[in-house]
Short mmCIF file of C-alpha atoms in Angstrom, two decimals:
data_model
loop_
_atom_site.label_atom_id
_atom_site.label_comp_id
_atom_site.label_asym_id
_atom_site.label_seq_id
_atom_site.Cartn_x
_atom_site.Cartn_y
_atom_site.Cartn_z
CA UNK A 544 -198.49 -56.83 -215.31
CA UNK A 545 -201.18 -57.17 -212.59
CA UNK A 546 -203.39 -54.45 -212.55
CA UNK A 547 -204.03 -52.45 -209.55
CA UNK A 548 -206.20 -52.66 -206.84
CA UNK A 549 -206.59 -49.11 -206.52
CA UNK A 550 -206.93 -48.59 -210.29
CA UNK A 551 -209.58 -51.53 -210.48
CA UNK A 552 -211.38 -49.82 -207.56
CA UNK A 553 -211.48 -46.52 -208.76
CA UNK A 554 -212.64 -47.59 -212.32
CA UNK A 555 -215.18 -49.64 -210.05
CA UNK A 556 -216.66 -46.81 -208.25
CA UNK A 557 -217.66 -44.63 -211.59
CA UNK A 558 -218.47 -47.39 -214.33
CA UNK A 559 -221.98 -48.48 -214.15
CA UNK A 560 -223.21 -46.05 -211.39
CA UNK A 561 -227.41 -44.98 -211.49
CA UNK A 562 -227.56 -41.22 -211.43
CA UNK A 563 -228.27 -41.12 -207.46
CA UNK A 564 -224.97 -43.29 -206.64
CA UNK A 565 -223.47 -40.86 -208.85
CA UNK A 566 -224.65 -38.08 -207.21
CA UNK A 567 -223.71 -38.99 -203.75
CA UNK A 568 -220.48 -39.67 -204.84
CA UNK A 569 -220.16 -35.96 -206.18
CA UNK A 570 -221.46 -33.62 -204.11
CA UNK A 571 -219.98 -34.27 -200.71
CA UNK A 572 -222.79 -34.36 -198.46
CA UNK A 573 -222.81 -38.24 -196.52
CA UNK A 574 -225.91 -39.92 -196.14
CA UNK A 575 -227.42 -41.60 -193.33
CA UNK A 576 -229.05 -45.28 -193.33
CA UNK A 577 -229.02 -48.57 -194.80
CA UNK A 578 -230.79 -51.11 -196.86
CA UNK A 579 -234.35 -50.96 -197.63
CA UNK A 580 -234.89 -47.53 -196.60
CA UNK A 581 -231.53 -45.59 -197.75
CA UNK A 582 -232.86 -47.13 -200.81
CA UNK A 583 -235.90 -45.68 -200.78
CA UNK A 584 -234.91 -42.18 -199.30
CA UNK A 585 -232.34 -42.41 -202.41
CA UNK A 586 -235.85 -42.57 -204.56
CA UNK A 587 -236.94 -39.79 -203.40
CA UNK A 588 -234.26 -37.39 -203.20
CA UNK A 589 -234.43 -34.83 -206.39
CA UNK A 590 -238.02 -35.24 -206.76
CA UNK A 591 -240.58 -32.83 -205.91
CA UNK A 592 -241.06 -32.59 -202.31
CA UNK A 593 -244.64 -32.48 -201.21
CA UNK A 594 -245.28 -29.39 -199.45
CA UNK A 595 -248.89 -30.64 -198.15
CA UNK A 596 -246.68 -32.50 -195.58
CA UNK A 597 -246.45 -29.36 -193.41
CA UNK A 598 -249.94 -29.31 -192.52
CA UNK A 599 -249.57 -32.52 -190.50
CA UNK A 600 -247.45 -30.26 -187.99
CA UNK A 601 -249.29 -28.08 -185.41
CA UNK A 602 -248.62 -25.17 -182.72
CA UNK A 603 -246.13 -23.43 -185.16
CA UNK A 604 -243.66 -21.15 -183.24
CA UNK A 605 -241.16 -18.07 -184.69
CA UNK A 606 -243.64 -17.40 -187.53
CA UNK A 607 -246.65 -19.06 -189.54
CA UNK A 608 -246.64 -22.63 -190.89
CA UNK A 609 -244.51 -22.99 -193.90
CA UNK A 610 -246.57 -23.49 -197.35
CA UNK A 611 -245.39 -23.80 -201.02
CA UNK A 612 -245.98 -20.18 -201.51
CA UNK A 613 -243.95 -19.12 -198.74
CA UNK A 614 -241.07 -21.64 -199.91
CA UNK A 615 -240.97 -21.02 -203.48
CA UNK A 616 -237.63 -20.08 -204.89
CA UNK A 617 -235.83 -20.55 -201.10
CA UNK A 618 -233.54 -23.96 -199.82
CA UNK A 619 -235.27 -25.28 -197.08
CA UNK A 620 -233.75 -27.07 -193.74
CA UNK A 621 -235.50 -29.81 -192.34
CA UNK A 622 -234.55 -31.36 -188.56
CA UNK A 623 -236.34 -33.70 -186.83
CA UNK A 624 -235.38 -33.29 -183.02
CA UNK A 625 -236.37 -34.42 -179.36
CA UNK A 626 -235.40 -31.71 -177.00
CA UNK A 627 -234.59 -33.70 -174.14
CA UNK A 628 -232.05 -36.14 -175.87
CA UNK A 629 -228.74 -33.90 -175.18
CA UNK A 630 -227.69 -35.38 -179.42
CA UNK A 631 -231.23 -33.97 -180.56
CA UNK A 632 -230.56 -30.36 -178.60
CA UNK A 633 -227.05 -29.90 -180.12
CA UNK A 634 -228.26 -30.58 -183.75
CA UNK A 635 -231.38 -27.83 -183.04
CA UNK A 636 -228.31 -25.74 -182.18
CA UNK A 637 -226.78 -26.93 -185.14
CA UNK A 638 -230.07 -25.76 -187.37
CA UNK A 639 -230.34 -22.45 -185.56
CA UNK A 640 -226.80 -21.61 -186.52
CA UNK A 641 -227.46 -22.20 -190.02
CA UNK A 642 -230.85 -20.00 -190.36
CA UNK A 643 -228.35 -17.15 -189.01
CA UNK A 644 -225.39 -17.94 -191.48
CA UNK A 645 -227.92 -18.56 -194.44
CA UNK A 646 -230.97 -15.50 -193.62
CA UNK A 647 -230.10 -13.32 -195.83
CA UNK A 648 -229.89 -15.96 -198.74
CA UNK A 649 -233.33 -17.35 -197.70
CA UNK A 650 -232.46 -20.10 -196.01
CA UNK A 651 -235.74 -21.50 -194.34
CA UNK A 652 -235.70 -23.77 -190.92
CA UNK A 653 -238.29 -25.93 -190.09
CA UNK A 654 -237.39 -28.00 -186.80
CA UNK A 655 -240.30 -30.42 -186.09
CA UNK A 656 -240.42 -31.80 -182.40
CA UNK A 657 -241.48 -35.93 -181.59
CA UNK A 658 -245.02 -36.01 -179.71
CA UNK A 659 -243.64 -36.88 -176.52
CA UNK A 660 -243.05 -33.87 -174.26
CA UNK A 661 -243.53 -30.49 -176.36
CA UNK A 662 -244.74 -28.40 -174.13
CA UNK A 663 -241.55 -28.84 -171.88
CA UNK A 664 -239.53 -28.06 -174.94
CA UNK A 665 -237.13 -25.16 -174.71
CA UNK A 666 -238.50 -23.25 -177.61
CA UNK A 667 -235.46 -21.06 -179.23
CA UNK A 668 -236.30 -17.93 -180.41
CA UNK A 669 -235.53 -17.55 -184.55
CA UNK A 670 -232.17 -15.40 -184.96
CA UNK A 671 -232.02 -11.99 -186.21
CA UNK A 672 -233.69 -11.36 -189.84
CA UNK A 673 -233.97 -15.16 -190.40
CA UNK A 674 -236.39 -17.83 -190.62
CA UNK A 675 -236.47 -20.41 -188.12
CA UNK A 676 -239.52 -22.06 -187.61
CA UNK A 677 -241.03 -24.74 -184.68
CA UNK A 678 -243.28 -26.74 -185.15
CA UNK A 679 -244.77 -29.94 -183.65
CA UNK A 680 -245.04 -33.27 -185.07
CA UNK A 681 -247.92 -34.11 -182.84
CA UNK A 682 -249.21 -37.72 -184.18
CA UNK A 683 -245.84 -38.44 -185.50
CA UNK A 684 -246.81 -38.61 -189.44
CA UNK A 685 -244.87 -36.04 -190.87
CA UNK A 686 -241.89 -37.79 -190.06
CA UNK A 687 -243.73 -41.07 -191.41
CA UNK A 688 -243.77 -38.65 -194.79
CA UNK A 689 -240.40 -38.03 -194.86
CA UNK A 690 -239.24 -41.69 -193.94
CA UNK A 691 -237.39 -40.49 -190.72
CA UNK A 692 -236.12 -43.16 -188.65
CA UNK A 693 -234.34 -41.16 -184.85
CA UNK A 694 -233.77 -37.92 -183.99
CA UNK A 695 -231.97 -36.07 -185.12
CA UNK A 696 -232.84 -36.32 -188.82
CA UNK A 697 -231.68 -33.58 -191.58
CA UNK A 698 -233.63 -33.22 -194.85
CA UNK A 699 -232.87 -30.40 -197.21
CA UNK A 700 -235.45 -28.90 -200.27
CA UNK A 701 -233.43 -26.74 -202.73
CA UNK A 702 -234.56 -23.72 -204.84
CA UNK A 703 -236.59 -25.83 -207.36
CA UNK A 704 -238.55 -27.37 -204.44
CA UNK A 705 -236.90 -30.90 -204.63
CA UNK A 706 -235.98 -32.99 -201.78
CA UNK A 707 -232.69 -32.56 -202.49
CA UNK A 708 -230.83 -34.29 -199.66
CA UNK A 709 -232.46 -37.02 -197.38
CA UNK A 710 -231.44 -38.24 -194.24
CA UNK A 711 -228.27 -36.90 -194.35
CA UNK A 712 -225.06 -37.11 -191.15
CA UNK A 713 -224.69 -34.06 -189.05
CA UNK A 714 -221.20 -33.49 -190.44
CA UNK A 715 -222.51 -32.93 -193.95
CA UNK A 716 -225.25 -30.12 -193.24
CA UNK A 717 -223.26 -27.60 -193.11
CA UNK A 718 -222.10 -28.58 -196.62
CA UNK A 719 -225.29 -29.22 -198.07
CA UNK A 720 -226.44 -25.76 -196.75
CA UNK A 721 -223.65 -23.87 -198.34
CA UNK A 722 -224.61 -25.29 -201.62
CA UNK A 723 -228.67 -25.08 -201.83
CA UNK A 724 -228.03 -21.44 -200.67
CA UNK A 725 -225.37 -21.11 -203.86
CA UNK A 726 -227.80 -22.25 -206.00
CA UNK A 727 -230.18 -20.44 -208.31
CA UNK A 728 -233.62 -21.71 -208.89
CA UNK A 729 -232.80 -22.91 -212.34
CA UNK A 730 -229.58 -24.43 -211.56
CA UNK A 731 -231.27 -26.14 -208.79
CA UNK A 732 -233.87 -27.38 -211.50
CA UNK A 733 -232.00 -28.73 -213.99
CA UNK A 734 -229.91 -30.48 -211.34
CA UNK A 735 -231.19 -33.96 -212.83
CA UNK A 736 -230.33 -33.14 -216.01
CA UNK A 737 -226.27 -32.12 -215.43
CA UNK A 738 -225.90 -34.64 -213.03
CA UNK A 739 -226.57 -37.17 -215.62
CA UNK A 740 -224.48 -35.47 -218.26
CA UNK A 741 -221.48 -35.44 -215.90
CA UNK A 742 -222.44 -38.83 -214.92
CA UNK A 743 -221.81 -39.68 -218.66
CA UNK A 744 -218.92 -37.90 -219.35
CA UNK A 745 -217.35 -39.06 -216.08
CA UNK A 746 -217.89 -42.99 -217.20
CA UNK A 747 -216.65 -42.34 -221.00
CA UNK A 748 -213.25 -40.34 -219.40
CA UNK A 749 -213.19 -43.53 -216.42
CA UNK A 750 -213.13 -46.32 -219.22
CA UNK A 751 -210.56 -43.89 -221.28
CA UNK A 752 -208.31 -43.97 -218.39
CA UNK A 753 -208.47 -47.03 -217.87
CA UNK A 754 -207.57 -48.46 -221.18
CA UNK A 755 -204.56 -46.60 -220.43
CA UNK A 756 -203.56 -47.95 -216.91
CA UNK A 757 -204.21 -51.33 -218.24
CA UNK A 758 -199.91 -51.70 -218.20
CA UNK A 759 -199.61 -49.89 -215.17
CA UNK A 760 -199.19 -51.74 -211.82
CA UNK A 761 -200.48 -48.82 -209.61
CA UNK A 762 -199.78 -51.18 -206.36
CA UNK A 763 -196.03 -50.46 -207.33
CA UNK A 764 -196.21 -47.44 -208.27
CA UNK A 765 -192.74 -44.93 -207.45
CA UNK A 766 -193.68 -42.01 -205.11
CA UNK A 767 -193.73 -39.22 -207.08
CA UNK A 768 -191.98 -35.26 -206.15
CA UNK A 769 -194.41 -32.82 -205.75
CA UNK A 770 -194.40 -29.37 -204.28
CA UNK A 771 -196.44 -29.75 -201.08
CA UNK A 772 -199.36 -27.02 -200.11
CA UNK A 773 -198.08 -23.72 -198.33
CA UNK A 774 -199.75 -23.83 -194.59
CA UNK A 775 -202.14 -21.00 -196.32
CA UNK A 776 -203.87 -23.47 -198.68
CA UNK A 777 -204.02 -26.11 -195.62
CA UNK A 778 -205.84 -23.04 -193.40
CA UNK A 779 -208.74 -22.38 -195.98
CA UNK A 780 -209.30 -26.25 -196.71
CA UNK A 781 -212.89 -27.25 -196.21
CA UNK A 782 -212.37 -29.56 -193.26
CA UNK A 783 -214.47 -31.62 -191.73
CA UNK A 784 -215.73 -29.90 -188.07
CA UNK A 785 -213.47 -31.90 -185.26
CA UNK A 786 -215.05 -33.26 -182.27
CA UNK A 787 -216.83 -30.53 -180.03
CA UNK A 788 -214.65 -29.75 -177.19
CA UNK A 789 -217.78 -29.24 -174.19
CA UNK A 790 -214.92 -27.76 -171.87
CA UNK A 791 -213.54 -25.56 -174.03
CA UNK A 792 -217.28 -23.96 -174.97
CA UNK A 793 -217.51 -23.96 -171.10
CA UNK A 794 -214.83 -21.63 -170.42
CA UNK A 795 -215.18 -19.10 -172.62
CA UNK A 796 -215.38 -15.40 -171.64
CA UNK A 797 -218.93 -13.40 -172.76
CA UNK A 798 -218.41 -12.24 -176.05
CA UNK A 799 -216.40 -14.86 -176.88
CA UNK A 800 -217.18 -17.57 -179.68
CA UNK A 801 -216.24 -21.22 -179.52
CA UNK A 802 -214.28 -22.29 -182.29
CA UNK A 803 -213.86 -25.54 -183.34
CA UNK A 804 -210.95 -25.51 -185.37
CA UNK A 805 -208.82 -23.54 -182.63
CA UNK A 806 -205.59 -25.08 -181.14
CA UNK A 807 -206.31 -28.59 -183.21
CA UNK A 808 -202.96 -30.96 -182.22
CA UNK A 809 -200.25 -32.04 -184.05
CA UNK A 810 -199.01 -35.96 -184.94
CA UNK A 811 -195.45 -36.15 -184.24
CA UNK A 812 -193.53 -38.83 -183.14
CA UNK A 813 -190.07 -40.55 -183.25
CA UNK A 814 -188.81 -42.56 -186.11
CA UNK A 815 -188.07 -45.24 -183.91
CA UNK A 816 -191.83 -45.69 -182.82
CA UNK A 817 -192.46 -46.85 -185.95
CA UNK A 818 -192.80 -50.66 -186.90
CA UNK A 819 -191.12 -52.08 -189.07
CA UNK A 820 -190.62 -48.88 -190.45
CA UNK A 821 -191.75 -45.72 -190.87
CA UNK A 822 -195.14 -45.26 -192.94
CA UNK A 823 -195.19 -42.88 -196.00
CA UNK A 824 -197.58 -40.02 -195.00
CA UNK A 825 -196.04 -37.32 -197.90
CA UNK A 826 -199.63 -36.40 -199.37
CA UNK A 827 -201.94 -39.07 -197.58
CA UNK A 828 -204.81 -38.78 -194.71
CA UNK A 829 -202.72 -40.65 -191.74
CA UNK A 830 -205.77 -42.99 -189.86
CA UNK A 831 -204.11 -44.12 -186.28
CA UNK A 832 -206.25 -46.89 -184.98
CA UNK A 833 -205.50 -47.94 -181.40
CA UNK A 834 -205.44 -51.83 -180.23
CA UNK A 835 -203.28 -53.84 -177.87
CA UNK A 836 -202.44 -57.39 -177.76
CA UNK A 837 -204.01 -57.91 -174.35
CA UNK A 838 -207.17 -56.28 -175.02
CA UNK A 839 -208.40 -58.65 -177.70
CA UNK A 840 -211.66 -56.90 -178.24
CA UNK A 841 -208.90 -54.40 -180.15
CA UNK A 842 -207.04 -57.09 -182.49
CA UNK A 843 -209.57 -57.44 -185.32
CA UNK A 844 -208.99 -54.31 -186.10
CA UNK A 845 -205.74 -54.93 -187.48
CA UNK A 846 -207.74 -57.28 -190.13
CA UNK A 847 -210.38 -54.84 -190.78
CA UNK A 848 -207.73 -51.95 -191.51
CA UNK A 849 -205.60 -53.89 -193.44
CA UNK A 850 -208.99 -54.20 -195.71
CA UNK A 851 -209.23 -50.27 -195.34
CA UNK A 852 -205.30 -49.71 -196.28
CA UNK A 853 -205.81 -51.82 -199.42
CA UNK A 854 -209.05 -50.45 -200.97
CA UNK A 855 -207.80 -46.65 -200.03
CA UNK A 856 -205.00 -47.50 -201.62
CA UNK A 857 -202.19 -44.98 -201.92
CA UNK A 858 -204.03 -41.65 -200.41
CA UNK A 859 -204.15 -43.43 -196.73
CA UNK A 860 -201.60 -44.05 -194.59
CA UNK A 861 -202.95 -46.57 -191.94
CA UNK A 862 -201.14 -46.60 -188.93
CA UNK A 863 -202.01 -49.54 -185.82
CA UNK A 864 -201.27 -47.61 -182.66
CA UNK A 865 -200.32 -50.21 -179.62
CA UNK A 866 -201.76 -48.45 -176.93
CA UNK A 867 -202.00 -48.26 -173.19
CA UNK A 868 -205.95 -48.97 -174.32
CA UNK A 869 -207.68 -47.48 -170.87
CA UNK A 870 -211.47 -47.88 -169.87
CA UNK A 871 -212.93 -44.33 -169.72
CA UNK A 872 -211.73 -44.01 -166.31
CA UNK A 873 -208.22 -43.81 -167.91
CA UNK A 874 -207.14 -46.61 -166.34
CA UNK A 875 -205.32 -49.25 -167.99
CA UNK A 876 -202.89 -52.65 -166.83
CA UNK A 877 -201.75 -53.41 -170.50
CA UNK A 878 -198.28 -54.62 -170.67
CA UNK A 879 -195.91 -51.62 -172.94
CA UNK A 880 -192.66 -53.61 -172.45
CA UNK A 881 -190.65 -53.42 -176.02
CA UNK A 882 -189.45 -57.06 -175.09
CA UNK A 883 -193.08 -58.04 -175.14
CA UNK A 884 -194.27 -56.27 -177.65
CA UNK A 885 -191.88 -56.41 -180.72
CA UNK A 886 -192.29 -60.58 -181.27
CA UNK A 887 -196.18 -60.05 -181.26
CA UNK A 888 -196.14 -57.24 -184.08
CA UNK A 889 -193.52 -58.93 -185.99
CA UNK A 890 -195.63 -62.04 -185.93
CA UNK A 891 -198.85 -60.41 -187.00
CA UNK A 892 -196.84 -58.46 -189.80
CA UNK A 893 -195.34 -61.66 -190.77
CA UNK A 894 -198.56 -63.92 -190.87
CA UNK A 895 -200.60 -61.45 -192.25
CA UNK A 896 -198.44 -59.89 -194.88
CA UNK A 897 -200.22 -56.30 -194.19
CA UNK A 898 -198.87 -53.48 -195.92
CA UNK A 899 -200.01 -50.86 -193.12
CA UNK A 900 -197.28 -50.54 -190.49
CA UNK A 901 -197.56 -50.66 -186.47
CA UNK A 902 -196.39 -47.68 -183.84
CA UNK A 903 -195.84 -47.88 -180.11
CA UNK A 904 -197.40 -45.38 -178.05
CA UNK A 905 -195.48 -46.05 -174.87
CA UNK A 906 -197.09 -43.57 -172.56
CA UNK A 907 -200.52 -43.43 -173.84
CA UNK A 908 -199.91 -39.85 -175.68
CA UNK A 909 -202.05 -40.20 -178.67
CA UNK A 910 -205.10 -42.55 -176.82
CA UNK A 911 -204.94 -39.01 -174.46
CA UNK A 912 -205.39 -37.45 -177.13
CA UNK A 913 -208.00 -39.24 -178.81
CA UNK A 914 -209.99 -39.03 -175.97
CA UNK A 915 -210.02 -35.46 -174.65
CA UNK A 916 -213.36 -34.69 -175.48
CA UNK A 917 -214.80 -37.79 -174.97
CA UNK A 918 -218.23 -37.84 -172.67
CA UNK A 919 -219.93 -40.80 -172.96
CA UNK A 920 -220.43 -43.19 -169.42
CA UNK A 921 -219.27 -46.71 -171.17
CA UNK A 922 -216.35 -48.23 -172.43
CA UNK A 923 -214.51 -46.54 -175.77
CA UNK A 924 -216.47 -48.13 -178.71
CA UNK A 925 -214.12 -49.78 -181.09
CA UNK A 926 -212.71 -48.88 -183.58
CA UNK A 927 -211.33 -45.87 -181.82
CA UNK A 928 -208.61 -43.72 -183.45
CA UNK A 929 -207.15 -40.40 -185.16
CA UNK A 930 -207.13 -38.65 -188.66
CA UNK A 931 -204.51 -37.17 -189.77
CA UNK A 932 -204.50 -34.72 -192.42
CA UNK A 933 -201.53 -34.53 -194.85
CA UNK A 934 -199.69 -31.57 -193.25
CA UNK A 935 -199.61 -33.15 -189.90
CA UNK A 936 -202.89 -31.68 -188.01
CA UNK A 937 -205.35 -33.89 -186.51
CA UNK A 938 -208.33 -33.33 -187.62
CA UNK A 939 -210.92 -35.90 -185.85
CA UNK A 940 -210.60 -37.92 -183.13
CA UNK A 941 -212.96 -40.68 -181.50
CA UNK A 942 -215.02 -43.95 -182.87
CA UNK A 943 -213.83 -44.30 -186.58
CA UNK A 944 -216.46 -46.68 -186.92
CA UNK A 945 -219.48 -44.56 -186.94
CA UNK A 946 -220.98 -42.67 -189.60
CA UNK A 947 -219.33 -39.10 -188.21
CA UNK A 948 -215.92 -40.96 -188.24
CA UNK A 949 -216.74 -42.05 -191.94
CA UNK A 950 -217.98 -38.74 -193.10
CA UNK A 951 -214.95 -37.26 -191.56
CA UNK A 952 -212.58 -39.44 -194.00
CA UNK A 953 -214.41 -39.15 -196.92
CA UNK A 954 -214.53 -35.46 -196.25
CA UNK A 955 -210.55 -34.93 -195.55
CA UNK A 956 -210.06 -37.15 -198.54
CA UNK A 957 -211.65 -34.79 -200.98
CA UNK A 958 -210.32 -31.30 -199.54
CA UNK A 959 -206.91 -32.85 -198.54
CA UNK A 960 -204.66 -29.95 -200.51
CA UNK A 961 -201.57 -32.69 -199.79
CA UNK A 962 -203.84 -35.48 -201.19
CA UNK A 963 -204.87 -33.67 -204.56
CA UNK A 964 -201.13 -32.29 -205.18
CA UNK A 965 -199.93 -36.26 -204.49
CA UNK A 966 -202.43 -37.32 -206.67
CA UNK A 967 -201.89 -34.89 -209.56
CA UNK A 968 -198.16 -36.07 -209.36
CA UNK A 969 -199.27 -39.38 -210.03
CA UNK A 970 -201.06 -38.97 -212.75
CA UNK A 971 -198.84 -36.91 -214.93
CA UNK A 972 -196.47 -39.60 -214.10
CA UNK A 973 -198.84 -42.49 -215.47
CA UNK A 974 -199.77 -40.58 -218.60
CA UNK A 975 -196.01 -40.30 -219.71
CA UNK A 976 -195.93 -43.91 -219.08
CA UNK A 977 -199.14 -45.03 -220.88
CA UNK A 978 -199.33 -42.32 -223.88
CA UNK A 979 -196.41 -42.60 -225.39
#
């Protein structure tokens, strides 16, 4: 039988990784950059961070400038930040939030400002019994030290005093907080030396499995009954942090705190939206791109998720959502006529052979909702869309494309309660197949 894509990819993914691929892979926390210098970032994460590079800051606020001795045995939280570029301020926030979750553990926060403009720069006073320091990055060489590319930059030093995270997306420092501050200092120091065990053990059990599936045509593969997650399970899920709602923050009542994960919406919508049928979403992440026919910017995404249906294999659902597409004025002339519709989805689902189905979104529900939050001044940068999590709440909404959008999936993949029952099913089902 032909093996699997998904098998072949998932053997792929473990088999032959270094240590730091291996690592990234495993603890959750999504990296930022590309090339040459993710590369080189990559080199130095888990390595001794030099704590010398704190002298190159000046005019330290909240406290004294941060040496080794002051460090030793605590995580530390790096940001790089420009207070006057609105992304910059909201990631100080960001920081500031975590010194006050994390005090009491130790948690250290060092926010260094560019050279340009310090002394207008609103300098937030440290939370309550926490450290939470400012400091300025005057000649611009401590971020040359770290390898830091545009603000906002996080960088995280664990217990042992390795640069344990480099460079990493906003989404993931919440994560990557709530794990240095976990740590002890000698779990944090022989971090290099389990990683690589598990690294091992996780190739030996990958090449076991394997040898197993080699008769097993995953691509076919019967869905499988499974008792789905109560709503309970779904509630304490690590999830990914949705889209801030600014308007929502705005119109809260003193005393009140903004929650993110308050009155998320739900995907629901008629079985006859679907085309040609109705997608499988029992146990899967649901991602609802939007395009339209007229707005040909929109069609290659049909291509490129076709791509991301086939190497995600059987824990995404990917859904093409024909769209009244509107400009961020809201306005939009796009013809939502079934009659003119239906022949140009049949034809691309014909031509194409895609095995991710096509839904009409006759009045423009889901792009509403896709876009509540949205703030920017130009068009909707493509590709624009939802994700769904297996119980039916949306999760994240906005440019799919972008690293947040990407952290966001790979998060909801791994905490996905649906998504690890689904997958559990499977698997006791291919093991009665293959170890007879």
């Amino acid at each position: 039988m032909r093996k699997s894509l998904v098998a072949a990819w998932s053997f792929a993914v473990v088999v032959g990784l270094s240590v730091p691929a291996f690592a990234q892979l495993r603890d959750g926390v999504v990296r930022e950059g590309e090339g040459a210098r993710r590369i080189r970032l990559d080199g130095i994460e888990r390595k001794p961070f030099d704590f010398a590079a704190f002298g190159k800051l000046a005019d330290w606020k909240n406290g004294a400038a941060l040496s080794a001795g002051v460090a030793a045995g605590k995580p530390v939280l790096i940001l790089t930040w420009t207070d006057y570029v609105p992304q910059s301020k909201r990631a100080l926030t960001l920081a500031r939030r975590m010194a006050e979750k994390h005090g009491a553990q130790g948690l250290i926060v060092v926010a260094a400002h560019s050279a340009q403009e310090w002394d207008a720069a609103d300098k937030v006073a440290a939370p309550k019994d926490a450290t939470f320091l400012l400091a300025h990055d005057k000649d611009g060489e401590f971020r040359k030290s770290l390898s830091a590319d545009a603000d906002p930059d996080f960088f995280l030093i664990d217990r042992a005093g390795q640069l344990r995270f480099a460079d990493i997306v906003t989404e993931s420092v919440e994560t990557a907080c709530d794990t240095l501050v976990k740590e002890s200092g000698e779990d944090a120091g022989s971090v290099n030396m389990r990683l690589k065990a598990a690294a091992d053990a996780a190739e030996a059990e990958a090449r076991r499995t394997e040898a197993l599936r080699q008769g097993v045509d995953l691509t076919n593969l019967p869905e499988q009954p499974f008792e789905e997650p109560s709503a309970d399970v779904y509630k304490k899920a690590a999830w990914p942090n949705p889209p801030e709602d600014e308007q929502a923050r705005q119109q809260l009542q003193p005393g009140q705190k903004y929650d993110p994960f308050a009155d998320l919406p739900r995907f629901s919508t008629p079985d006859t939206a679907w085309f040609p049928s109705k997608s499988v979403t029992k146990g899967r992440v649901t991602i609802l791109y939007f395009w339209h026919p007229e707005a040909r910017f929109s069609v290659p995404q049909i291509d490129a998720y076709e791509l991301v249906q086939r190497q995600r294999g059987r824990d995404v659902a990917v859904v093409g959502v024909v769209s009244p597409i509107g400009d961020n004025s809201g306005q939009s002339k796009f013809n939502m006529e079934p009659d003119f519709l239906k022949p140009i989805m049949t034809k691309f689902q014909g031509e194409k052979a895609l095995k991710h189905r096509f839904m009409v979104d006759p009045e423009g529900q889901l792009w509403e909702m896709s876009t509540r939050t949205y703030t920017g001044t130009q068009s909707y940068p493509m590709p624009w869309g939802l994700l769904v999590g297996s119980d039916g709440t949306v999760h994240w909404w906005g440019h799919l494309g972008s690293p947040k959008g990407q952290a966001a999936l790979d998060k909801m993949l791994a905490v996905d309660p649906g998504v690890q029952a689904r997958r559990q099913a499977e698997e006791s089902y291919i093991k009665s197949r293959t170890e007879k």
